């Protein structure tokens, strides 16, 4: 779609407002809105100004002016605004140099795609994330100098079997037994269906939706794979739609990796493959029907996995999911079919076009543009250096004897560990100027100061159970 097409779409749909969306450095969608009287084709060349110093991780106050430049290919009607509103996803540009801003996550994704093409290895990287989420009826949290708590609730929560609900009808999935029960045990079939239908309105092709393993309304909606940049865009629409449809039903949705103690957390298994000239490059005669290129790609992912955790699992809460016993792939190995491996080779179809790998450690607290770009760069490093991923591990990793498990490396155990790994291992991200040293340094500094250290400073409720009477 050209700028002319985008303006024409707005007029055809009788839009009264135009919403400009962009992603902050950490991963939250931001926006501002202009009336149709201010919208024309010049906006796509000249951009619109805003204060970059007010966006997390971006400009200092003495150099705060930035431009948003909308991408006409992203033009769709926003499905939630009361007044007809055209929505556009934007890139961030320096107003003086007119160059792409190096800390713009969408710009980093674009550079990753360009770098792939420059290598000659392939011309398209496809990503298919599977973000999970919890649908809640109530969420409260607070922290002060003398108190700190959180409380969440769901009509589906197994802890509510004895609650007076006038009447309590039961039908609450047990811990780890929420995978695929039909209604009425699955309370949210119609809600997830509405989410799917709204996704289709903005051009997201949905493959399926279902209840997930945990109690308390855990669900998943799967999107058809797409190129790295477009899937980054779709992942933001995905979260936006799910949260807003849930709010319409007087529900809340969280993508926190581990909001519920004692049950499965929320992951974002991410399928990926590389193609060239319309042909898949991951199909071959190696293990699992994969090619040498695919095996080297796996080698790169496993080699750099702990550094990747810093982008793919970027919250302190992520590492409450990455623990043994809840299907979390903390052990850095690969396998066909085995879901306890960090990298799985799906075996659903023998078609070469279906050959892909599934990276199982990411979670949906991530900034999709950065996580996808980082995984691609690790995989490309594996291909360029022909990194051998070693032998597959076709056993249940959680059932291995300690002496066997000792030879299997593990993912980072905390966000601090992951950031330290990224500090030590990021040269592969700097190739092609995809991630700059400034981006790496700013990410580590921001996460350490604003998340790791802040969580370290605060007592948590369970510590009183452990230590109050010490």
PDB file of N, CA, C and O in Angstrom, residues 346-398:
ATOM      1  N   UNK A 346       9.463 -29.626  14.879  1.00  0.00           N
ATOM      2  CA  UNK A 346       8.109 -30.168  14.735  1.00  0.00           C
ATOM      3  C   UNK A 346       8.061 -31.215  13.629  1.00  0.00           C
ATOM      4  O   UNK A 346       8.681 -31.063  12.576  1.00  0.00           O
ATOM      5  N   UNK A 347       7.288 -32.258  13.877  1.00  0.00           N
ATOM      6  CA  UNK A 347       7.213 -33.380  12.934  1.00  0.00           C
ATOM      7  C   UNK A 347       5.791 -33.588  12.418  1.00  0.00           C
ATOM      8  O   UNK A 347       5.405 -34.682  12.052  1.00  0.00           O
ATOM      9  N   UNK A 348       5.002 -32.513  12.377  1.00  0.00           N
ATOM     10  CA  UNK A 348       3.608 -32.635  11.967  1.00  0.00           C
ATOM     11  C   UNK A 348       3.455 -33.002  10.498  1.00  0.00           C
ATOM     12  O   UNK A 348       2.517 -33.687  10.112  1.00  0.00           O
ATOM     13  N   UNK A 349       4.364 -32.526   9.646  1.00  0.00           N
ATOM     14  CA  UNK A 349       4.190 -32.696   8.203  1.00  0.00           C
ATOM     15  C   UNK A 349       5.528 -33.012   7.546  1.00  0.00           C
ATOM     16  O   UNK A 349       6.556 -32.428   7.909  1.00  0.00           O
ATOM     17  N   UNK A 350       5.538 -33.897   6.553  1.00  0.00           N
ATOM     18  CA  UNK A 350       6.781 -34.184   5.819  1.00  0.00           C
ATOM     19  C   UNK A 350       7.088 -33.156   4.732  1.00  0.00           C
ATOM     20  O   UNK A 350       8.141 -33.218   4.105  1.00  0.00           O
ATOM     21  N   UNK A 351       6.171 -32.218   4.489  1.00  0.00           N
ATOM     22  CA  UNK A 351       6.370 -31.243   3.420  1.00  0.00           C
ATOM     23  C   UNK A 351       7.589 -30.378   3.691  1.00  0.00           C
ATOM     24  O   UNK A 351       7.774 -29.873   4.802  1.00  0.00           O
ATOM     25  N   UNK A 352       8.462 -30.197   2.683  1.00  0.00           N
ATOM     26  CA  UNK A 352       9.630 -29.317   2.869  1.00  0.00           C
ATOM     27  C   UNK A 352       9.233 -27.914   3.323  1.00  0.00           C
ATOM     28  O   UNK A 352       9.958 -27.273   4.078  1.00  0.00           O
ATOM     29  N   UNK A 353       8.085 -27.425   2.862  1.00  0.00           N
ATOM     30  CA  UNK A 353       7.644 -26.079   3.239  1.00  0.00           C
ATOM     31  C   UNK A 353       7.279 -25.991   4.719  1.00  0.00           C
ATOM     32  O   UNK A 353       7.218 -24.900   5.276  1.00  0.00           O
ATOM     33  N   UNK A 354       7.013 -27.124   5.346  1.00  0.00           N
ATOM     34  CA  UNK A 354       6.641 -27.123   6.767  1.00  0.00           C
ATOM     35  C   UNK A 354       7.852 -27.279   7.675  1.00  0.00           C
ATOM     36  O   UNK A 354       7.703 -27.228   8.900  1.00  0.00           O
ATOM     37  N   UNK A 355       9.027 -27.468   7.095  1.00  0.00           N
ATOM     38  CA  UNK A 355      10.207 -27.695   7.915  1.00  0.00           C
ATOM     39  C   UNK A 355      10.651 -26.384   8.592  1.00  0.00           C
ATOM     40  O   UNK A 355      10.910 -25.393   7.914  1.00  0.00           O
ATOM     41  N   UNK A 356      10.726 -26.440   9.878  1.00  0.00           N
ATOM     42  CA  UNK A 356      11.052 -25.261  10.668  1.00  0.00           C
ATOM     43  C   UNK A 356      11.578 -25.727  12.012  1.00  0.00           C
ATOM     44  O   UNK A 356      11.521 -26.914  12.337  1.00  0.00           O
ATOM     45  N   UNK A 357      12.098 -24.801  12.778  1.00  0.00           N
ATOM     46  CA  UNK A 357      12.451 -25.121  14.158  1.00  0.00           C
ATOM     47  C   UNK A 357      11.566 -24.299  15.086  1.00  0.00           C
ATOM     48  O   UNK A 357      11.037 -23.256  14.702  1.00  0.00           O
ATOM     49  N   UNK A 358      11.410 -24.805  16.302  1.00  0.00           N
ATOM     50  CA  UNK A 358      10.598 -24.129  17.307  1.00  0.00           C
ATOM     51  C   UNK A 358      11.494 -23.831  18.509  1.00  0.00           C
ATOM     52  O   UNK A 358      11.997 -24.745  19.158  1.00  0.00           O
ATOM     53  N   UNK A 359      11.706 -22.552  18.773  1.00  0.00           N
ATOM     54  CA  UNK A 359      12.471 -22.135  19.952  1.00  0.00           C
ATOM     55  C   UNK A 359      11.473 -21.993  21.090  1.00  0.00           C
ATOM     56  O   UNK A 359      10.532 -21.197  21.017  1.00  0.00           O
ATOM     57  N   UNK A 360      11.674 -22.747  22.176  1.00  0.00           N
ATOM     58  CA  UNK A 360      10.635 -22.884  23.184  1.00  0.00           C
ATOM     59  C   UNK A 360      10.847 -22.026  24.435  1.00  0.00           C
ATOM     60  O   UNK A 360       9.965 -21.944  25.275  1.00  0.00           O
ATOM     61  N   UNK A 361      12.010 -21.369  24.557  1.00  0.00           N
ATOM     62  CA  UNK A 361      12.203 -20.617  25.794  1.00  0.00           C
ATOM     63  C   UNK A 361      11.633 -19.196  25.789  1.00  0.00           C
ATOM     64  O   UNK A 361      11.407 -18.631  26.861  1.00  0.00           O
ATOM     65  N   UNK A 362      11.367 -18.530  24.635  1.00  0.00           N
ATOM     66  CA  UNK A 362      10.844 -17.162  24.719  1.00  0.00           C
ATOM     67  C   UNK A 362       9.506 -17.081  25.443  1.00  0.00           C
ATOM     68  O   UNK A 362       8.765 -18.066  25.537  1.00  0.00           O
ATOM     69  N   UNK A 363       9.193 -15.891  25.951  1.00  0.00           N
ATOM     70  CA  UNK A 363       7.881 -15.648  26.556  1.00  0.00           C
ATOM     71  C   UNK A 363       7.346 -14.308  26.064  1.00  0.00           C
ATOM     72  O   UNK A 363       8.096 -13.479  25.535  1.00  0.00           O
ATOM     73  N   UNK A 364       6.037 -14.071  26.223  1.00  0.00           N
ATOM     74  CA  UNK A 364       5.424 -12.887  25.605  1.00  0.00           C
ATOM     75  C   UNK A 364       5.633 -11.587  26.356  1.00  0.00           C
ATOM     76  O   UNK A 364       5.020 -10.577  25.990  1.00  0.00           O
ATOM     77  N   UNK A 365       6.487 -11.574  27.385  1.00  0.00           N
ATOM     78  CA  UNK A 365       6.879 -10.285  27.963  1.00  0.00           C
ATOM     79  C   UNK A 365       7.907  -9.595  27.084  1.00  0.00           C
ATOM     80  O   UNK A 365       8.274  -8.446  27.345  1.00  0.00           O
ATOM     81  N   UNK A 366       8.356 -10.268  26.030  1.00  0.00           N
ATOM     82  CA  UNK A 366       9.432  -9.725  25.199  1.00  0.00           C
ATOM     83  C   UNK A 366       8.922  -8.651  24.243  1.00  0.00           C
ATOM     84  O   UNK A 366       7.730  -8.557  23.944  1.00  0.00           O
ATOM     85  N   UNK A 367       9.856  -7.861  23.766  1.00  0.00           N
ATOM     86  CA  UNK A 367       9.653  -6.951  22.648  1.00  0.00           C
ATOM     87  C   UNK A 367       9.866  -7.783  21.385  1.00  0.00           C
ATOM     88  O   UNK A 367      10.990  -8.171  21.077  1.00  0.00           O
ATOM     89  N   UNK A 368       8.801  -8.088  20.666  1.00  0.00           N
ATOM     90  CA  UNK A 368       8.879  -9.033  19.558  1.00  0.00           C
ATOM     91  C   UNK A 368       9.893  -8.662  18.494  1.00  0.00           C
ATOM     92  O   UNK A 368      10.625  -9.521  17.983  1.00  0.00           O
ATOM     93  N   UNK A 369       9.945  -7.394  18.135  1.00  0.00           N
ATOM     94  CA  UNK A 369      10.916  -6.978  17.112  1.00  0.00           C
ATOM     95  C   UNK A 369      12.337  -7.331  17.537  1.00  0.00           C
ATOM     96  O   UNK A 369      13.130  -7.840  16.736  1.00  0.00           O
ATOM     97  N   UNK A 370      12.674  -7.050  18.794  1.00  0.00           N
ATOM     98  CA  UNK A 370      14.032  -7.310  19.271  1.00  0.00           C
ATOM     99  C   UNK A 370      14.286  -8.800  19.426  1.00  0.00           C
ATOM    100  O   UNK A 370      15.366  -9.297  19.074  1.00  0.00           O
ATOM    101  N   UNK A 371      13.317  -9.541  19.976  1.00  0.00           N
ATOM    102  CA  UNK A 371      13.503 -10.975  20.188  1.00  0.00           C
ATOM    103  C   UNK A 371      13.655 -11.707  18.860  1.00  0.00           C
ATOM    104  O   UNK A 371      14.549 -12.557  18.705  1.00  0.00           O
ATOM    105  N   UNK A 372      12.798 -11.403  17.881  1.00  0.00           N
ATOM    106  CA  UNK A 372      12.893 -12.068  16.583  1.00  0.00           C
ATOM    107  C   UNK A 372      14.215 -11.730  15.903  1.00  0.00           C
ATOM    108  O   UNK A 372      14.883 -12.601  15.332  1.00  0.00           O
ATOM    109  N   UNK A 373      14.592 -10.445  15.950  1.00  0.00           N
ATOM    110  CA  UNK A 373      15.847 -10.032  15.317  1.00  0.00           C
ATOM    111  C   UNK A 373      17.040 -10.721  15.971  1.00  0.00           C
ATOM    112  O   UNK A 373      17.962 -11.178  15.283  1.00  0.00           O
ATOM    113  N   UNK A 374      17.022 -10.809  17.307  1.00  0.00           N
ATOM    114  CA  UNK A 374      18.150 -11.431  18.010  1.00  0.00           C
ATOM    115  C   UNK A 374      18.254 -12.913  17.673  1.00  0.00           C
ATOM    116  O   UNK A 374      19.359 -13.439  17.453  1.00  0.00           O
ATOM    117  N   UNK A 375      17.118 -13.624  17.628  1.00  0.00           N
ATOM    118  CA  UNK A 375      17.157 -15.046  17.281  1.00  0.00           C
ATOM    119  C   UNK A 375      17.649 -15.248  15.858  1.00  0.00           C
ATOM    120  O   UNK A 375      18.449 -16.168  15.584  1.00  0.00           O
ATOM    121  N   UNK A 376      17.206 -14.409  14.932  1.00  0.00           N
ATOM    122  CA  UNK A 376      17.686 -14.524  13.553  1.00  0.00           C
ATOM    123  C   UNK A 376      19.197 -14.321  13.489  1.00  0.00           C
ATOM    124  O   UNK A 376      19.910 -15.081  12.819  1.00  0.00           O
ATOM    125  N   UNK A 377      19.690 -13.323  14.203  1.00  0.00           N
ATOM    126  CA  UNK A 377      21.132 -13.046  14.175  1.00  0.00           C
ATOM    127  C   UNK A 377      21.930 -14.204  14.773  1.00  0.00           C
ATOM    128  O   UNK A 377      23.017 -14.539  14.272  1.00  0.00           O
ATOM    129  N   UNK A 378      21.417 -14.826  15.818  1.00  0.00           N
ATOM    130  CA  UNK A 378      22.101 -15.988  16.398  1.00  0.00           C
ATOM    131  C   UNK A 378      22.107 -17.151  15.424  1.00  0.00           C
ATOM    132  O   UNK A 378      23.127 -17.842  15.256  1.00  0.00           O
ATOM    133  N   UNK A 379      20.962 -17.384  14.772  1.00  0.00           N
ATOM    134  CA  UNK A 379      20.894 -18.462  13.795  1.00  0.00           C
ATOM    135  C   UNK A 379      21.810 -18.229  12.614  1.00  0.00           C
ATOM    136  O   UNK A 379      22.476 -19.156  12.125  1.00  0.00           O
ATOM    137  N   UNK A 380      21.863 -16.988  12.129  1.00  0.00           N
ATOM    138  CA  UNK A 380      22.754 -16.673  11.012  1.00  0.00           C
ATOM    139  C   UNK A 380      24.213 -16.848  11.402  1.00  0.00           C
ATOM    140  O   UNK A 380      25.031 -17.310  10.603  1.00  0.00           O
ATOM    141  N   UNK A 381      24.547 -16.490  12.638  1.00  0.00           N
ATOM    142  CA  UNK A 381      25.910 -16.703  13.113  1.00  0.00           C
ATOM    143  C   UNK A 381      26.241 -18.196  13.100  1.00  0.00           C
ATOM    144  O   UNK A 381      27.363 -18.594  12.742  1.00  0.00           O
ATOM    145  N   UNK A 382      25.262 -19.014  13.468  1.00  0.00           N
ATOM    146  CA  UNK A 382      25.465 -20.461  13.411  1.00  0.00           C
ATOM    147  C   UNK A 382      25.713 -20.954  12.004  1.00  0.00           C
ATOM    148  O   UNK A 382      26.588 -21.804  11.776  1.00  0.00           O
ATOM    149  N   UNK A 383      24.958 -20.410  11.024  1.00  0.00           N
ATOM    150  CA  UNK A 383      25.134 -20.814   9.630  1.00  0.00           C
ATOM    151  C   UNK A 383      26.488 -20.351   9.105  1.00  0.00           C
ATOM    152  O   UNK A 383      27.228 -21.111   8.460  1.00  0.00           O
ATOM    153  N   UNK A 384      26.822 -19.100   9.384  1.00  0.00           N
ATOM    154  CA  UNK A 384      28.073 -18.544   8.860  1.00  0.00           C
ATOM    155  C   UNK A 384      29.298 -19.269   9.408  1.00  0.00           C
ATOM    156  O   UNK A 384      30.301 -19.418   8.713  1.00  0.00           O
ATOM    157  N   UNK A 385      29.211 -19.737  10.647  1.00  0.00           N
ATOM    158  CA  UNK A 385      30.356 -20.410  11.278  1.00  0.00           C
ATOM    159  C   UNK A 385      30.179 -21.925  11.360  1.00  0.00           C
ATOM    160  O   UNK A 385      30.992 -22.612  11.990  1.00  0.00           O
ATOM    161  N   UNK A 386      29.115 -22.426  10.724  1.00  0.00           N
ATOM    162  CA  UNK A 386      28.833 -23.863  10.680  1.00  0.00           C
ATOM    163  C   UNK A 386      28.932 -24.491  12.079  1.00  0.00           C
ATOM    164  O   UNK A 386      29.661 -25.462  12.309  1.00  0.00           O
ATOM    165  N   UNK A 387      28.178 -23.912  12.998  1.00  0.00           N
ATOM    166  CA  UNK A 387      28.217 -24.356  14.388  1.00  0.00           C
ATOM    167  C   UNK A 387      27.446 -25.664  14.539  1.00  0.00           C
ATOM    168  O   UNK A 387      26.250 -25.732  14.232  1.00  0.00           O
ATOM    169  N   UNK A 388      28.122 -26.675  14.992  1.00  0.00           N
ATOM    170  CA  UNK A 388      27.518 -27.998  15.194  1.00  0.00           C
ATOM    171  C   UNK A 388      26.673 -27.966  16.470  1.00  0.00           C
ATOM    172  O   UNK A 388      27.185 -27.657  17.548  1.00  0.00           O
ATOM    173  N   UNK A 389      25.384 -28.297  16.389  1.00  0.00           N
ATOM    174  CA  UNK A 389      24.551 -28.273  17.594  1.00  0.00           C
ATOM    175  C   UNK A 389      24.761 -29.483  18.494  1.00  0.00           C
ATOM    176  O   UNK A 389      24.132 -29.570  19.559  1.00  0.00           O
ATOM    177  N   UNK A 390      25.634 -30.384  18.104  1.00  0.00           N
ATOM    178  CA  UNK A 390      25.836 -31.590  18.892  1.00  0.00           C
ATOM    179  C   UNK A 390      24.776 -32.635  18.599  1.00  0.00           C
ATOM    180  O   UNK A 390      24.007 -32.529  17.645  1.00  0.00           O
ATOM    181  N   UNK A 391      24.713 -33.647  19.443  1.00  0.00           N
ATOM    182  CA  UNK A 391      23.744 -34.719  19.241  1.00  0.00           C
ATOM    183  C   UNK A 391      22.382 -34.328  19.816  1.00  0.00           C
ATOM    184  O   UNK A 391      22.309 -33.607  20.817  1.00  0.00           O
ATOM    185  N   UNK A 392      21.299 -34.808  19.202  1.00  0.00           N
ATOM    186  CA  UNK A 392      19.970 -34.511  19.745  1.00  0.00           C
ATOM    187  C   UNK A 392      19.750 -35.237  21.064  1.00  0.00           C
ATOM    188  O   UNK A 392      20.411 -36.234  21.362  1.00  0.00           O
ATOM    189  N   UNK A 393      18.817 -34.729  21.819  1.00  0.00           N
ATOM    190  CA  UNK A 393      18.464 -35.339  23.096  1.00  0.00           C
ATOM    191  C   UNK A 393      17.010 -35.769  23.015  1.00  0.00           C
ATOM    192  O   UNK A 393      16.105 -34.955  23.167  1.00  0.00           O
ATOM    193  N   UNK A 394      16.809 -37.063  22.726  1.00  0.00           N
ATOM    194  CA  UNK A 394      15.460 -37.572  22.503  1.00  0.00           C
ATOM    195  C   UNK A 394      14.873 -38.235  23.734  1.00  0.00           C
ATOM    196  O   UNK A 394      13.952 -39.032  23.634  1.00  0.00           O
ATOM    197  N   UNK A 395      15.406 -37.902  24.893  1.00  0.00           N
ATOM    198  CA  UNK A 395      14.855 -38.410  26.147  1.00  0.00           C
ATOM    199  C   UNK A 395      14.110 -37.294  26.855  1.00  0.00           C
ATOM    200  O   UNK A 395      14.269 -36.116  26.536  1.00  0.00           O
ATOM    201  N   UNK A 396      13.297 -37.671  27.836  1.00  0.00           N
ATOM    202  CA  UNK A 396      12.676 -36.687  28.699  1.00  0.00           C
ATOM    203  C   UNK A 396      13.777 -36.076  29.562  1.00  0.00           C
ATOM    204  O   UNK A 396      14.329 -36.735  30.444  1.00  0.00           O
ATOM    205  N   UNK A 397      14.112 -34.826  29.275  1.00  0.00           N
ATOM    206  CA  UNK A 397      15.232 -34.197  29.959  1.00  0.00           C
ATOM    207  C   UNK A 397      15.006 -34.166  31.466  1.00  0.00           C
ATOM    208  O   UNK A 397      15.943 -34.329  32.251  1.00  0.00           O
ATOM    209  N   UNK A 398      13.759 -33.965  31.882  1.00  0.00           N
ATOM    210  CA  UNK A 398      13.478 -33.891  33.316  1.00  0.00           C
ATOM    211  C   UNK A 398      13.625 -35.245  34.003  1.00  0.00           C
ATOM    212  O   UNK A 398      13.695 -35.327  35.219  1.00  0.00           O
TER     213      UNK A 398
END
